[in-house]
Every structure is written in C-alpha cells, then in structure tokens.
Amino acid sequence: VRVARGVYAAVDIRATTAGRLLAASRRAPAAVICLRSALWYHGLLDEAPQEMWLAVRAGSRTPKTDPIPTRTVRMAPPVFDSGIEVVSLAGGRVRVYSLEKTVADCVRYRSRVGVDGVRATVEAALRRGMLDMDALWHYARVCRVTAVMPRFEERATFTE
C-alpha cells in the first residue's frame, strides 16, 4: 500500500508504531523523531500522538511529509546532534532521541508539549526506573534546562 510519495508499506504495518515511525522517517531522512513521538516510542504514552513530531537542524528546510501529519521543531546543532539513537524496526532504521534526551527536550519545549504531560511522563519514567540520572542531567545541560529540571525531578520523586 502506498503510504506517501515514495513510501510503501505492508497493509498491516501502517497502523503500528513501527509503521508510523518508518513512514515519517522515510519522508524526512535528515529529521529525528522527538518529543511526544519519541515518548510514544519509548512506551511512556498510552496512545499514539495525532502528529509525528520531528526535529530538524536549525536553518534547514521543513521536510515535506505529506500525507503524514507532522509537527516540526527546529534545534540548534549542539542540541540537535546529541542523544540520537538509530533503532532497527521491522522494515528499516529510524533515528529517534534517547529517553533521557527526550525528557530534557520535553522540559525545554514544555509550552508546546504541555507542562502536565511533561510532569506525568517524568513521574512515570522515574517510578519505572527507566531514567539514567547522569545522562538526564547531561542532556539537561545541553538543552539548557538545568534550572527547570530540579522542580520536575523533585515533584516526581516526592509524589509517591
């Protein structure tokens, strides 16, 4: 089945996590799956976001991803280049940010993602023991959110 121009998928893969991530990354190979889509990939969101969230390097063109609904976030080179993981899914490879980088990005772009959503995901990740705190603080420094991060960590730690 044709998913988008130049992107084809098996009929049953279009609705899966892998299918949506693959379709978005094939249409925008220089972009990285970020924010709500990366949280979804890492298992911190129950349902898939309506739009695929893609990060692109500041100064580059917005990728054409028709008919896949996307939201694009522009990031400066040091922020864009850090924390990228290349994961293999059924049918291809996808560039997605690590969980710790995704949490730092969500704090940085909390006005777009929603503060309550960020708090809930940080709480869930901390409760499950999914976060490497050293890596989280490294990405918090890279994303320049160290002043905001302690409030999220403090709330998440003491709500149990």
PDB file of C-alpha atoms in Angstrom:
ATOM      1  CA  VAL A   1       0.000   0.000   0.000  1.00  0.00           C
ATOM      2  CA  ARG A   2       1.261   3.459  -0.808  1.00  0.00           C
ATOM      3  CA  VAL A   3       1.677   5.419   2.445  1.00  0.00           C
ATOM      4  CA  ALA A   4       3.209   8.553   0.923  1.00  0.00           C
ATOM      5  CA  ARG A   5       5.093   9.537  -2.183  1.00  0.00           C
ATOM      6  CA  GLY A   6       7.930   7.040  -2.466  1.00  0.00           C
ATOM      7  CA  VAL A   7       6.950   5.199   0.714  1.00  0.00           C
ATOM      8  CA  TYR A   8       5.201   1.831   0.571  1.00  0.00           C
ATOM      9  CA  ALA A   9       4.281  -0.485   3.423  1.00  0.00           C
ATOM     10  CA  ALA A  10       2.593  -3.794   4.016  1.00  0.00           C
ATOM     11  CA  VAL A  11      -1.132  -3.397   4.632  1.00  0.00           C
ATOM     12  CA  ASP A  12      -0.914  -4.427   8.289  1.00  0.00           C
ATOM     13  CA  ILE A  13       2.095  -2.234   9.217  1.00  0.00           C
ATOM     14  CA  ARG A  14       0.514   1.196   8.603  1.00  0.00           C
ATOM     15  CA  ALA A  15      -1.307   1.324  11.959  1.00  0.00           C
ATOM     16  CA  THR A  16       1.568   0.012  14.061  1.00  0.00           C
ATOM     17  CA  THR A  17       4.138   2.043  15.926  1.00  0.00           C
ATOM     18  CA  ALA A  18       6.878   0.830  13.629  1.00  0.00           C
ATOM     19  CA  GLY A  19       4.882   1.650  10.508  1.00  0.00           C
ATOM     20  CA  ARG A  20       4.143   5.240  11.503  1.00  0.00           C
ATOM     21  CA  LEU A  21       7.717   5.875  12.641  1.00  0.00           C
ATOM     22  CA  LEU A  22       9.157   4.329   9.481  1.00  0.00           C
ATOM     23  CA  ALA A  23       6.867   6.290   7.196  1.00  0.00           C
ATOM     24  CA  ALA A  24       7.749   9.591   8.871  1.00  0.00           C
ATOM     25  CA  SER A  25      11.477   8.898   8.879  1.00  0.00           C
ATOM     26  CA  ARG A  26      11.489   7.785   5.239  1.00  0.00           C
ATOM     27  CA  ARG A  27       9.795  11.009   4.170  1.00  0.00           C
ATOM     28  CA  ALA A  28      12.277  13.073   6.229  1.00  0.00           C
ATOM     29  CA  PRO A  29      15.572  11.136   6.456  1.00  0.00           C
ATOM     30  CA  ALA A  30      17.544  14.058   7.968  1.00  0.00           C
ATOM     31  CA  ALA A  31      14.986  14.536  10.754  1.00  0.00           C
ATOM     32  CA  VAL A  32      14.908  12.795  14.138  1.00  0.00           C
ATOM     33  CA  ILE A  33      11.785  11.501  15.899  1.00  0.00           C
ATOM     34  CA  CYS A  34      11.362  13.677  19.000  1.00  0.00           C
ATOM     35  CA  LEU A  35       9.111  14.878  21.846  1.00  0.00           C
ATOM     36  CA  ARG A  36       5.691  13.168  22.004  1.00  0.00           C
ATOM     37  CA  SER A  37       6.528  10.687  19.223  1.00  0.00           C
ATOM     38  CA  ALA A  38       9.749   9.665  20.997  1.00  0.00           C
ATOM     39  CA  LEU A  39       7.857   9.323  24.290  1.00  0.00           C
ATOM     40  CA  TRP A  40       5.408   7.080  22.453  1.00  0.00           C
ATOM     41  CA  TYR A  41       8.272   5.016  21.021  1.00  0.00           C
ATOM     42  CA  HIS A  42       9.829   4.623  24.496  1.00  0.00           C
ATOM     43  CA  GLY A  43       6.494   3.463  25.921  1.00  0.00           C
ATOM     44  CA  LEU A  44       5.646   6.477  28.089  1.00  0.00           C
ATOM     45  CA  LEU A  45       2.471   7.439  26.219  1.00  0.00           C
ATOM     46  CA  ASP A  46      -0.526   5.137  26.069  1.00  0.00           C
ATOM     47  CA  GLU A  47      -1.825   6.270  22.707  1.00  0.00           C
ATOM     48  CA  ALA A  48      -0.069   7.477  19.611  1.00  0.00           C
ATOM     49  CA  PRO A  49       0.132  11.234  19.087  1.00  0.00           C
ATOM     50  CA  GLN A  50      -2.077  12.614  16.325  1.00  0.00           C
ATOM     51  CA  GLU A  51       1.002  14.031  14.598  1.00  0.00           C
ATOM     52  CA  MET A  52       4.536  12.726  14.263  1.00  0.00           C
ATOM     53  CA  TRP A  53       6.970  15.094  15.990  1.00  0.00           C
ATOM     54  CA  LEU A  54      10.203  15.610  14.038  1.00  0.00           C
ATOM     55  CA  ALA A  55      13.307  17.586  14.960  1.00  0.00           C
ATOM     56  CA  VAL A  56      15.318  19.264  12.216  1.00  0.00           C
ATOM     57  CA  ARG A  57      18.551  21.202  12.373  1.00  0.00           C
ATOM     58  CA  ALA A  58      18.043  24.965  12.633  1.00  0.00           C
ATOM     59  CA  GLY A  59      18.446  26.603   9.235  1.00  0.00           C
ATOM     60  CA  SER A  60      17.358  23.547   7.257  1.00  0.00           C
ATOM     61  CA  ARG A  61      14.168  23.245   5.263  1.00  0.00           C
ATOM     62  CA  THR A  62      10.977  21.897   6.711  1.00  0.00           C
ATOM     63  CA  PRO A  63      10.597  18.340   5.395  1.00  0.00           C
ATOM     64  CA  LYS A  64       7.679  17.526   3.123  1.00  0.00           C
ATOM     65  CA  THR A  65       5.883  14.652   4.789  1.00  0.00           C
ATOM     66  CA  ASP A  66       2.509  14.687   3.020  1.00  0.00           C
ATOM     67  CA  PRO A  67       0.178  12.896   3.778  1.00  0.00           C
ATOM     68  CA  ILE A  68       1.711  12.085   7.191  1.00  0.00           C
ATOM     69  CA  PRO A  69       0.672  14.779   9.704  1.00  0.00           C
ATOM     70  CA  THR A  70       3.798  16.116  11.410  1.00  0.00           C
ATOM     71  CA  ARG A  71       4.958  18.879  13.722  1.00  0.00           C
ATOM     72  CA  THR A  72       8.469  20.161  13.203  1.00  0.00           C
ATOM     73  CA  VAL A  73      10.783  21.528  15.879  1.00  0.00           C
ATOM     74  CA  ARG A  74      13.968  23.351  14.901  1.00  0.00           C
ATOM     75  CA  MET A  75      17.005  22.755  17.100  1.00  0.00           C
ATOM     76  CA  ALA A  76      20.450  24.345  17.181  1.00  0.00           C
ATOM     77  CA  PRO A  77      23.272  21.977  16.105  1.00  0.00           C
ATOM     78  CA  PRO A  78      24.570  21.009  19.588  1.00  0.00           C
ATOM     79  CA  VAL A  79      21.040  20.249  20.809  1.00  0.00           C
ATOM     80  CA  PHE A  80      20.010  18.536  17.561  1.00  0.00           C
ATOM     81  CA  ASP A  81      23.114  16.312  17.329  1.00  0.00           C
ATOM     82  CA  SER A  82      23.120  14.933  20.880  1.00  0.00           C
ATOM     83  CA  GLY A  83      21.262  11.839  22.019  1.00  0.00           C
ATOM     84  CA  ILE A  84      20.375  10.368  18.619  1.00  0.00           C
ATOM     85  CA  GLU A  85      19.843   6.607  18.548  1.00  0.00           C
ATOM     86  CA  VAL A  86      19.431   4.633  15.350  1.00  0.00           C
ATOM     87  CA  VAL A  87      16.993   1.809  16.019  1.00  0.00           C
ATOM     88  CA  SER A  88      16.071  -1.051  13.738  1.00  0.00           C
ATOM     89  CA  LEU A  89      12.384  -1.712  13.307  1.00  0.00           C
ATOM     90  CA  ALA A  90      10.608  -4.203  11.107  1.00  0.00           C
ATOM     91  CA  GLY A  91      11.266  -2.785   7.678  1.00  0.00           C
ATOM     92  CA  GLY A  92      14.035  -0.265   8.300  1.00  0.00           C
ATOM     93  CA  ARG A  93      16.004   2.012  10.575  1.00  0.00           C
ATOM     94  CA  VAL A  94      14.708   5.073  12.401  1.00  0.00           C
ATOM     95  CA  ARG A  95      16.555   7.938  14.090  1.00  0.00           C
ATOM     96  CA  VAL A  96      14.991   8.683  17.476  1.00  0.00           C
ATOM     97  CA  TYR A  97      16.243  10.536  20.539  1.00  0.00           C
ATOM     98  CA  SER A  98      17.176   8.562  23.663  1.00  0.00           C
ATOM     99  CA  LEU A  99      14.731   8.603  26.554  1.00  0.00           C
ATOM    100  CA  GLU A 100      16.838  10.979  28.655  1.00  0.00           C
ATOM    101  CA  LYS A 101      17.283  13.406  25.743  1.00  0.00           C
ATOM    102  CA  THR A 102      13.562  13.198  25.051  1.00  0.00           C
ATOM    103  CA  VAL A 103      12.729  14.110  28.651  1.00  0.00           C
ATOM    104  CA  ALA A 104      15.136  17.077  28.528  1.00  0.00           C
ATOM    105  CA  ASP A 105      13.590  18.168  25.202  1.00  0.00           C
ATOM    106  CA  CYS A 106      10.087  17.892  26.658  1.00  0.00           C
ATOM    107  CA  VAL A 107      11.122  20.156  29.513  1.00  0.00           C
ATOM    108  CA  ARG A 108      12.656  22.590  27.042  1.00  0.00           C
ATOM    109  CA  TYR A 109       9.589  22.615  24.779  1.00  0.00           C
ATOM    110  CA  ARG A 110       7.063  22.252  27.634  1.00  0.00           C
ATOM    111  CA  SER A 111       4.904  25.060  26.247  1.00  0.00           C
ATOM    112  CA  ARG A 112       4.354  23.040  23.055  1.00  0.00           C
ATOM    113  CA  VAL A 113       4.055  19.632  24.685  1.00  0.00           C
ATOM    114  CA  GLY A 114       2.154  20.721  27.804  1.00  0.00           C
ATOM    115  CA  VAL A 115       3.517  21.045  31.331  1.00  0.00           C
ATOM    116  CA  ASP A 116       1.132  18.467  32.799  1.00  0.00           C
ATOM    117  CA  GLY A 117       2.115  15.946  30.158  1.00  0.00           C
ATOM    118  CA  VAL A 118       5.799  16.516  30.879  1.00  0.00           C
ATOM    119  CA  ARG A 119       5.261  16.055  34.612  1.00  0.00           C
ATOM    120  CA  ALA A 120       3.300  12.858  34.076  1.00  0.00           C
ATOM    121  CA  THR A 121       5.939  11.343  31.792  1.00  0.00           C
ATOM    122  CA  VAL A 122       8.826  12.270  34.099  1.00  0.00           C
ATOM    123  CA  GLU A 123       6.938  10.785  37.049  1.00  0.00           C
ATOM    124  CA  ALA A 124       6.203   7.593  35.113  1.00  0.00           C
ATOM    125  CA  ALA A 125       9.790   7.226  33.918  1.00  0.00           C
ATOM    126  CA  LEU A 126      11.184   7.783  37.416  1.00  0.00           C
ATOM    127  CA  ARG A 127       8.707   5.364  39.001  1.00  0.00           C
ATOM    128  CA  ARG A 128       9.626   2.659  36.490  1.00  0.00           C
ATOM    129  CA  GLY A 129      13.354   3.287  36.946  1.00  0.00           C
ATOM    130  CA  MET A 130      13.789   3.948  33.231  1.00  0.00           C
ATOM    131  CA  LEU A 131      15.965   7.074  33.506  1.00  0.00           C
ATOM    132  CA  ASP A 132      19.722   7.208  33.886  1.00  0.00           C
ATOM    133  CA  MET A 133      20.009  10.351  36.020  1.00  0.00           C
ATOM    134  CA  ASP A 134      23.575  11.133  34.917  1.00  0.00           C
ATOM    135  CA  ALA A 135      22.526  11.050  31.266  1.00  0.00           C
ATOM    136  CA  LEU A 136      19.408  13.099  32.053  1.00  0.00           C
ATOM    137  CA  TRP A 137      21.498  15.843  33.682  1.00  0.00           C
ATOM    138  CA  HIS A 138      23.946  15.772  30.782  1.00  0.00           C
ATOM    139  CA  TYR A 139      21.109  16.390  28.310  1.00  0.00           C
ATOM    140  CA  ALA A 140      19.567  18.975  30.654  1.00  0.00           C
ATOM    141  CA  ARG A 141      22.850  20.919  30.410  1.00  0.00           C
ATOM    142  CA  VAL A 142      22.934  20.508  26.619  1.00  0.00           C
ATOM    143  CA  CYS A 143      19.310  21.703  26.336  1.00  0.00           C
ATOM    144  CA  ARG A 144      19.890  24.455  28.925  1.00  0.00           C
ATOM    145  CA  VAL A 145      17.071  23.396  31.246  1.00  0.00           C
ATOM    146  CA  THR A 146      19.025  22.651  34.442  1.00  0.00           C
ATOM    147  CA  ALA A 147      17.231  25.475  36.280  1.00  0.00           C
ATOM    148  CA  VAL A 148      13.820  23.965  35.467  1.00  0.00           C
ATOM    149  CA  MET A 149      14.690  20.273  35.761  1.00  0.00           C
ATOM    150  CA  PRO A 150      15.025  20.069  39.584  1.00  0.00           C
ATOM    151  CA  ARG A 151      11.420  21.137  40.039  1.00  0.00           C
ATOM    152  CA  PHE A 152      10.211  18.308  37.806  1.00  0.00           C
ATOM    153  CA  GLU A 153      12.507  15.771  39.488  1.00  0.00           C
ATOM    154  CA  GLU A 154      11.533  16.943  42.988  1.00  0.00           C
ATOM    155  CA  ARG A 155       7.813  16.725  42.245  1.00  0.00           C
ATOM    156  CA  ALA A 156       8.209  13.343  40.586  1.00  0.00           C
ATOM    157  CA  THR A 157      10.270  11.918  43.438  1.00  0.00           C
ATOM    158  CA  PHE A 158       8.054  13.020  46.321  1.00  0.00           C
ATOM    159  CA  THR A 159       4.588  12.268  44.889  1.00  0.00           C
ATOM    160  CA  GLU A 160       4.658   8.552  45.646  1.00  0.00           C
TER     161      GLU A 160
END
